[in-house]
Amino acid sequence: MPRLDDEDEYKSEGKYSEGKAEDEDKAAGDEDEDFVLPGMYQAEEDTMLVRLATYCNTGPFAESMENFVLENSALWERYGDVTGAGEGASHEELGRLKQVHEEFLLLFEDKLERFVRREGGDLAELMEECRDAMQQKHAWLFEDENYAAFVGWMKSVLDFEHFHQLMESRARQRVQTREHK
């Protein structure tokens, strides 16, 4: 039961107060050092994924990817539903769009491979880490606006539908720019 002692401090006595001193000692002292999460005690900047995300924001990489998107968005003007009319691409046209996605993958992988080699890493491991990050939506990667372009590129690499949406969006922008001139 709660009681006030001579110094008017609130003290609690009861079945949950036993072992309180031991708990306080644990909290103040050494914790269980066996419990370690992946990435704990490792600065974000030291991970290959963070270095890659930072690299993908650099001028040369970002320019290459944007140039590819701009150069190929004309196909989406022709075959995509940029007007919102609900018309889709034929099977033949869809095949061509998927071929452009394959070219996008090759460009992206080539740039990644060069980066990973320069950093002394393994591309397969990095791609697996990227897939995990995308599936688990690691907070630091998705919450930091500096990594938004990287997240977009990765989604486009891993998923044709996302790539298709990216390309349609750029094609719409091109059409709207021409219409407003």
PDB file of C-alpha atoms in Angstrom:
ATOM      1  CA  MET A   1       0.000   0.000   0.000  1.00  0.00           C
ATOM      2  CA  PRO A   2       1.233   3.548  -0.653  1.00  0.00           C
ATOM      3  CA  ARG A   3       2.475   5.487   2.355  1.00  0.00           C
ATOM      4  CA  LEU A   4       4.278   8.707   3.094  1.00  0.00           C
ATOM      5  CA  ASP A   5       7.487   8.443   5.072  1.00  0.00           C
ATOM      6  CA  ASP A   6       9.092  11.092   7.262  1.00  0.00           C
ATOM      7  CA  GLU A   7      10.388  13.047   4.254  1.00  0.00           C
ATOM      8  CA  ASP A   8       6.959  13.191   2.579  1.00  0.00           C
ATOM      9  CA  GLU A   9       8.142  11.070  -0.359  1.00  0.00           C
ATOM     10  CA  TYR A  10       5.716   8.767  -2.045  1.00  0.00           C
ATOM     11  CA  LYS A  11       6.756   5.164  -1.596  1.00  0.00           C
ATOM     12  CA  SER A  12       5.092   2.015  -2.765  1.00  0.00           C
ATOM     13  CA  GLU A  13       5.136  -1.313  -1.031  1.00  0.00           C
ATOM     14  CA  GLY A  14       3.593  -4.375  -2.502  1.00  0.00           C
ATOM     15  CA  LYS A  15       4.116  -7.485  -4.567  1.00  0.00           C
ATOM     16  CA  TYR A  16       5.706  -5.537  -7.486  1.00  0.00           C
ATOM     17  CA  SER A  17       8.277  -3.696  -5.393  1.00  0.00           C
ATOM     18  CA  GLU A  18      10.367  -6.825  -4.746  1.00  0.00           C
ATOM     19  CA  GLY A  19      13.488  -6.884  -6.890  1.00  0.00           C
ATOM     20  CA  LYS A  20      13.147  -3.185  -7.671  1.00  0.00           C
ATOM     21  CA  ALA A  21      16.720  -2.481  -6.568  1.00  0.00           C
ATOM     22  CA  GLU A  22      18.014  -5.272  -8.833  1.00  0.00           C
ATOM     23  CA  ASP A  23      16.079  -3.847 -11.807  1.00  0.00           C
ATOM     24  CA  GLU A  24      17.471  -0.381 -11.145  1.00  0.00           C
ATOM     25  CA  ASP A  25      21.000  -1.799 -10.973  1.00  0.00           C
ATOM     26  CA  LYS A  26      20.514  -3.526 -14.346  1.00  0.00           C
ATOM     27  CA  ALA A  27      19.155  -0.368 -15.923  1.00  0.00           C
ATOM     28  CA  ALA A  28      22.074   1.682 -14.655  1.00  0.00           C
ATOM     29  CA  GLY A  29      24.755  -0.925 -15.277  1.00  0.00           C
ATOM     30  CA  ASP A  30      25.763  -3.341 -17.980  1.00  0.00           C
ATOM     31  CA  GLU A  31      22.971  -4.525 -20.239  1.00  0.00           C
ATOM     32  CA  ASP A  32      22.824  -7.840 -22.027  1.00  0.00           C
ATOM     33  CA  GLU A  33      25.494  -7.408 -24.690  1.00  0.00           C
ATOM     34  CA  ASP A  34      24.336 -10.440 -26.691  1.00  0.00           C
ATOM     35  CA  PHE A  35      21.263  -8.605 -28.004  1.00  0.00           C
ATOM     36  CA  VAL A  36      22.292  -6.817 -31.191  1.00  0.00           C
ATOM     37  CA  LEU A  37      20.111  -5.889 -34.135  1.00  0.00           C
ATOM     38  CA  PRO A  38      21.521  -5.725 -37.665  1.00  0.00           C
ATOM     39  CA  GLY A  39      23.074  -2.311 -38.160  1.00  0.00           C
ATOM     40  CA  MET A  40      23.232  -1.527 -34.428  1.00  0.00           C
ATOM     41  CA  TYR A  41      26.318   0.401 -33.447  1.00  0.00           C
ATOM     42  CA  GLN A  42      27.029   1.007 -37.121  1.00  0.00           C
ATOM     43  CA  ALA A  43      26.722   4.516 -38.443  1.00  0.00           C
ATOM     44  CA  GLU A  44      24.245   4.745 -41.304  1.00  0.00           C
ATOM     45  CA  GLU A  45      26.928   6.216 -43.542  1.00  0.00           C
ATOM     46  CA  ASP A  46      28.987   3.039 -43.207  1.00  0.00           C
ATOM     47  CA  THR A  47      26.486   0.701 -44.855  1.00  0.00           C
ATOM     48  CA  MET A  48      26.761  -0.142 -48.532  1.00  0.00           C
ATOM     49  CA  LEU A  49      23.064   0.612 -49.011  1.00  0.00           C
ATOM     50  CA  VAL A  50      23.419   4.157 -47.672  1.00  0.00           C
ATOM     51  CA  ARG A  51      26.523   4.773 -49.755  1.00  0.00           C
ATOM     52  CA  LEU A  52      24.631   3.509 -52.800  1.00  0.00           C
ATOM     53  CA  ALA A  53      21.617   5.721 -52.056  1.00  0.00           C
ATOM     54  CA  THR A  54      23.937   8.704 -51.713  1.00  0.00           C
ATOM     55  CA  TYR A  55      25.745   7.795 -54.939  1.00  0.00           C
ATOM     56  CA  CYS A  56      22.421   7.544 -56.794  1.00  0.00           C
ATOM     57  CA  ASN A  57      21.756  11.184 -55.913  1.00  0.00           C
ATOM     58  CA  THR A  58      25.009  12.334 -57.509  1.00  0.00           C
ATOM     59  CA  GLY A  59      24.941  14.357 -60.707  1.00  0.00           C
ATOM     60  CA  PRO A  60      26.380  11.802 -63.148  1.00  0.00           C
ATOM     61  CA  PHE A  61      24.212   8.902 -61.970  1.00  0.00           C
ATOM     62  CA  ALA A  62      20.996  10.906 -61.636  1.00  0.00           C
ATOM     63  CA  GLU A  63      21.599  12.637 -64.978  1.00  0.00           C
ATOM     64  CA  SER A  64      22.124   9.312 -66.763  1.00  0.00           C
ATOM     65  CA  MET A  65      18.928   7.853 -65.365  1.00  0.00           C
ATOM     66  CA  GLU A  66      16.885  10.996 -66.029  1.00  0.00           C
ATOM     67  CA  ASN A  67      18.239  11.207 -69.575  1.00  0.00           C
ATOM     68  CA  PHE A  68      17.202   7.610 -70.183  1.00  0.00           C
ATOM     69  CA  VAL A  69      13.705   8.312 -68.879  1.00  0.00           C
ATOM     70  CA  LEU A  70      13.345  11.484 -70.953  1.00  0.00           C
ATOM     71  CA  GLU A  71      14.692   9.875 -74.124  1.00  0.00           C
ATOM     72  CA  ASN A  72      12.268   6.955 -73.831  1.00  0.00           C
ATOM     73  CA  SER A  73       9.181   8.716 -72.510  1.00  0.00           C
ATOM     74  CA  ALA A  74       8.108   9.431 -76.118  1.00  0.00           C
ATOM     75  CA  LEU A  75       7.148   5.749 -76.398  1.00  0.00           C
ATOM     76  CA  TRP A  76       4.777   6.180 -73.471  1.00  0.00           C
ATOM     77  CA  GLU A  77       3.270   9.205 -75.199  1.00  0.00           C
ATOM     78  CA  ARG A  78       2.449   6.919 -78.108  1.00  0.00           C
ATOM     79  CA  TYR A  79       1.584   3.688 -76.305  1.00  0.00           C
ATOM     80  CA  GLY A  80       0.693   4.713 -72.774  1.00  0.00           C
ATOM     81  CA  ASP A  81      -2.519   6.176 -71.443  1.00  0.00           C
ATOM     82  CA  VAL A  82      -1.154   9.690 -70.890  1.00  0.00           C
ATOM     83  CA  THR A  83      -4.453  11.367 -71.766  1.00  0.00           C
ATOM     84  CA  GLY A  84      -6.461   9.314 -69.277  1.00  0.00           C
ATOM     85  CA  ALA A  85      -8.683   7.916 -72.031  1.00  0.00           C
ATOM     86  CA  GLY A  86      -8.471   4.416 -70.584  1.00  0.00           C
ATOM     87  CA  GLU A  87      -6.780   3.039 -73.679  1.00  0.00           C
ATOM     88  CA  GLY A  88      -4.071   0.499 -73.073  1.00  0.00           C
ATOM     89  CA  ALA A  89      -1.162  -0.691 -75.145  1.00  0.00           C
ATOM     90  CA  SER A  90      -1.486  -3.679 -77.462  1.00  0.00           C
ATOM     91  CA  HIS A  91       0.493  -6.836 -76.706  1.00  0.00           C
ATOM     92  CA  GLU A  92       3.095  -5.811 -79.275  1.00  0.00           C
ATOM     93  CA  GLU A  93       3.379  -2.315 -77.809  1.00  0.00           C
ATOM     94  CA  LEU A  94       3.547  -3.705 -74.285  1.00  0.00           C
ATOM     95  CA  GLY A  95       6.396  -5.940 -75.428  1.00  0.00           C
ATOM     96  CA  ARG A  96       8.292  -2.873 -76.641  1.00  0.00           C
ATOM     97  CA  LEU A  97       7.674  -1.080 -73.324  1.00  0.00           C
ATOM     98  CA  LYS A  98       8.988  -4.087 -71.414  1.00  0.00           C
ATOM     99  CA  GLN A  99      12.044  -4.096 -73.675  1.00  0.00           C
ATOM    100  CA  VAL A 100      12.705  -0.483 -72.633  1.00  0.00           C
ATOM    101  CA  HIS A 101      12.386  -1.600 -69.001  1.00  0.00           C
ATOM    102  CA  GLU A 102      15.041  -4.259 -69.666  1.00  0.00           C
ATOM    103  CA  GLU A 103      17.308  -1.556 -71.118  1.00  0.00           C
ATOM    104  CA  PHE A 104      16.671   0.516 -67.981  1.00  0.00           C
ATOM    105  CA  LEU A 105      17.663  -2.479 -65.839  1.00  0.00           C
ATOM    106  CA  LEU A 106      20.872  -2.967 -67.814  1.00  0.00           C
ATOM    107  CA  LEU A 107      21.827   0.696 -67.466  1.00  0.00           C
ATOM    108  CA  PHE A 108      21.060   0.685 -63.751  1.00  0.00           C
ATOM    109  CA  GLU A 109      22.905  -2.590 -63.125  1.00  0.00           C
ATOM    110  CA  ASP A 110      25.927  -1.401 -65.093  1.00  0.00           C
ATOM    111  CA  LYS A 111      26.167   1.757 -62.990  1.00  0.00           C
ATOM    112  CA  LEU A 112      25.569  -0.187 -59.770  1.00  0.00           C
ATOM    113  CA  GLU A 113      28.138  -2.802 -60.654  1.00  0.00           C
ATOM    114  CA  ARG A 114      30.805  -0.158 -61.236  1.00  0.00           C
ATOM    115  CA  PHE A 115      29.953   1.499 -57.933  1.00  0.00           C
ATOM    116  CA  VAL A 116      29.962  -1.769 -55.986  1.00  0.00           C
ATOM    117  CA  ARG A 117      33.304  -2.840 -57.483  1.00  0.00           C
ATOM    118  CA  ARG A 118      34.801   0.528 -56.585  1.00  0.00           C
ATOM    119  CA  GLU A 119      33.472   0.132 -53.019  1.00  0.00           C
ATOM    120  CA  GLY A 120      34.670  -3.482 -52.697  1.00  0.00           C
ATOM    121  CA  GLY A 121      31.199  -4.968 -52.246  1.00  0.00           C
ATOM    122  CA  ASP A 122      29.105  -7.741 -53.786  1.00  0.00           C
ATOM    123  CA  LEU A 123      26.295  -6.799 -56.209  1.00  0.00           C
ATOM    124  CA  ALA A 124      24.106  -9.837 -55.408  1.00  0.00           C
ATOM    125  CA  GLU A 125      24.258  -9.104 -51.668  1.00  0.00           C
ATOM    126  CA  LEU A 126      23.548  -5.432 -52.264  1.00  0.00           C
ATOM    127  CA  MET A 127      20.520  -6.187 -54.456  1.00  0.00           C
ATOM    128  CA  GLU A 128      19.193  -8.541 -51.780  1.00  0.00           C
ATOM    129  CA  GLU A 129      19.670  -5.798 -49.175  1.00  0.00           C
ATOM    130  CA  CYS A 130      17.800  -3.401 -51.488  1.00  0.00           C
ATOM    131  CA  ARG A 131      14.917  -5.870 -51.915  1.00  0.00           C
ATOM    132  CA  ASP A 132      14.732  -6.348 -48.144  1.00  0.00           C
ATOM    133  CA  ALA A 133      14.731  -2.594 -47.604  1.00  0.00           C
ATOM    134  CA  MET A 134      11.916  -2.165 -50.125  1.00  0.00           C
ATOM    135  CA  GLN A 135       9.826  -4.980 -48.631  1.00  0.00           C
ATOM    136  CA  GLN A 136      10.365  -3.995 -45.010  1.00  0.00           C
ATOM    137  CA  LYS A 137      10.249  -0.263 -45.702  1.00  0.00           C
ATOM    138  CA  HIS A 138      13.250   0.560 -43.486  1.00  0.00           C
ATOM    139  CA  ALA A 139      12.372   3.873 -41.879  1.00  0.00           C
ATOM    140  CA  TRP A 140      15.640   5.723 -42.510  1.00  0.00           C
ATOM    141  CA  LEU A 141      15.503   4.952 -46.226  1.00  0.00           C
ATOM    142  CA  PHE A 142      11.886   5.955 -46.753  1.00  0.00           C
ATOM    143  CA  GLU A 143      11.679   8.868 -44.336  1.00  0.00           C
ATOM    144  CA  ASP A 144      14.727  10.795 -45.537  1.00  0.00           C
ATOM    145  CA  GLU A 145      13.758  12.920 -48.521  1.00  0.00           C
ATOM    146  CA  ASN A 146      17.377  12.811 -49.693  1.00  0.00           C
ATOM    147  CA  TYR A 147      16.833   9.165 -50.641  1.00  0.00           C
ATOM    148  CA  ALA A 148      13.519   9.663 -52.500  1.00  0.00           C
ATOM    149  CA  ALA A 149      15.122   9.493 -55.951  1.00  0.00           C
ATOM    150  CA  PHE A 150      16.996   6.318 -54.989  1.00  0.00           C
ATOM    151  CA  VAL A 151      13.823   4.692 -53.691  1.00  0.00           C
ATOM    152  CA  GLY A 152      12.078   5.609 -56.947  1.00  0.00           C
ATOM    153  CA  TRP A 153      14.882   4.155 -59.080  1.00  0.00           C
ATOM    154  CA  MET A 154      14.918   0.945 -57.043  1.00  0.00           C
ATOM    155  CA  LYS A 155      11.161   0.521 -57.263  1.00  0.00           C
ATOM    156  CA  SER A 156      11.403   1.013 -61.023  1.00  0.00           C
ATOM    157  CA  VAL A 157      14.156  -1.581 -61.281  1.00  0.00           C
ATOM    158  CA  LEU A 158      12.329  -4.149 -59.172  1.00  0.00           C
ATOM    159  CA  ASP A 159       8.827  -3.647 -60.564  1.00  0.00           C
ATOM    160  CA  PHE A 160       7.719  -3.035 -64.170  1.00  0.00           C
ATOM    161  CA  GLU A 161       4.449  -1.459 -63.007  1.00  0.00           C
ATOM    162  CA  HIS A 162       6.321   1.195 -61.044  1.00  0.00           C
ATOM    163  CA  PHE A 163       8.599   1.816 -64.024  1.00  0.00           C
ATOM    164  CA  HIS A 164       5.533   2.088 -66.260  1.00  0.00           C
ATOM    165  CA  GLN A 165       3.986   4.678 -63.906  1.00  0.00           C
ATOM    166  CA  LEU A 166       7.238   6.651 -63.854  1.00  0.00           C
ATOM    167  CA  MET A 167       7.403   6.684 -67.639  1.00  0.00           C
ATOM    168  CA  GLU A 168       3.720   7.625 -68.023  1.00  0.00           C
ATOM    169  CA  SER A 169       4.209  10.468 -65.582  1.00  0.00           C
ATOM    170  CA  ARG A 170       7.169  11.825 -67.578  1.00  0.00           C
ATOM    171  CA  ALA A 171       5.229  11.410 -70.837  1.00  0.00           C
ATOM    172  CA  ARG A 172       2.309  13.369 -69.345  1.00  0.00           C
ATOM    173  CA  GLN A 173       4.709  16.126 -68.320  1.00  0.00           C
ATOM    174  CA  ARG A 174       6.080  16.290 -71.862  1.00  0.00           C
ATOM    175  CA  VAL A 175       2.576  16.502 -73.366  1.00  0.00           C
ATOM    176  CA  GLN A 176       1.484  19.192 -70.898  1.00  0.00           C
ATOM    177  CA  THR A 177       4.648  21.220 -71.531  1.00  0.00           C
ATOM    178  CA  ARG A 178       4.012  21.172 -75.279  1.00  0.00           C
ATOM    179  CA  GLU A 179       0.355  22.095 -74.825  1.00  0.00           C
ATOM    180  CA  HIS A 180       1.215  25.132 -72.676  1.00  0.00           C
ATOM    181  CA  LYS A 181       3.706  26.589 -75.131  1.00  0.00           C
TER     182      LYS A 181
END
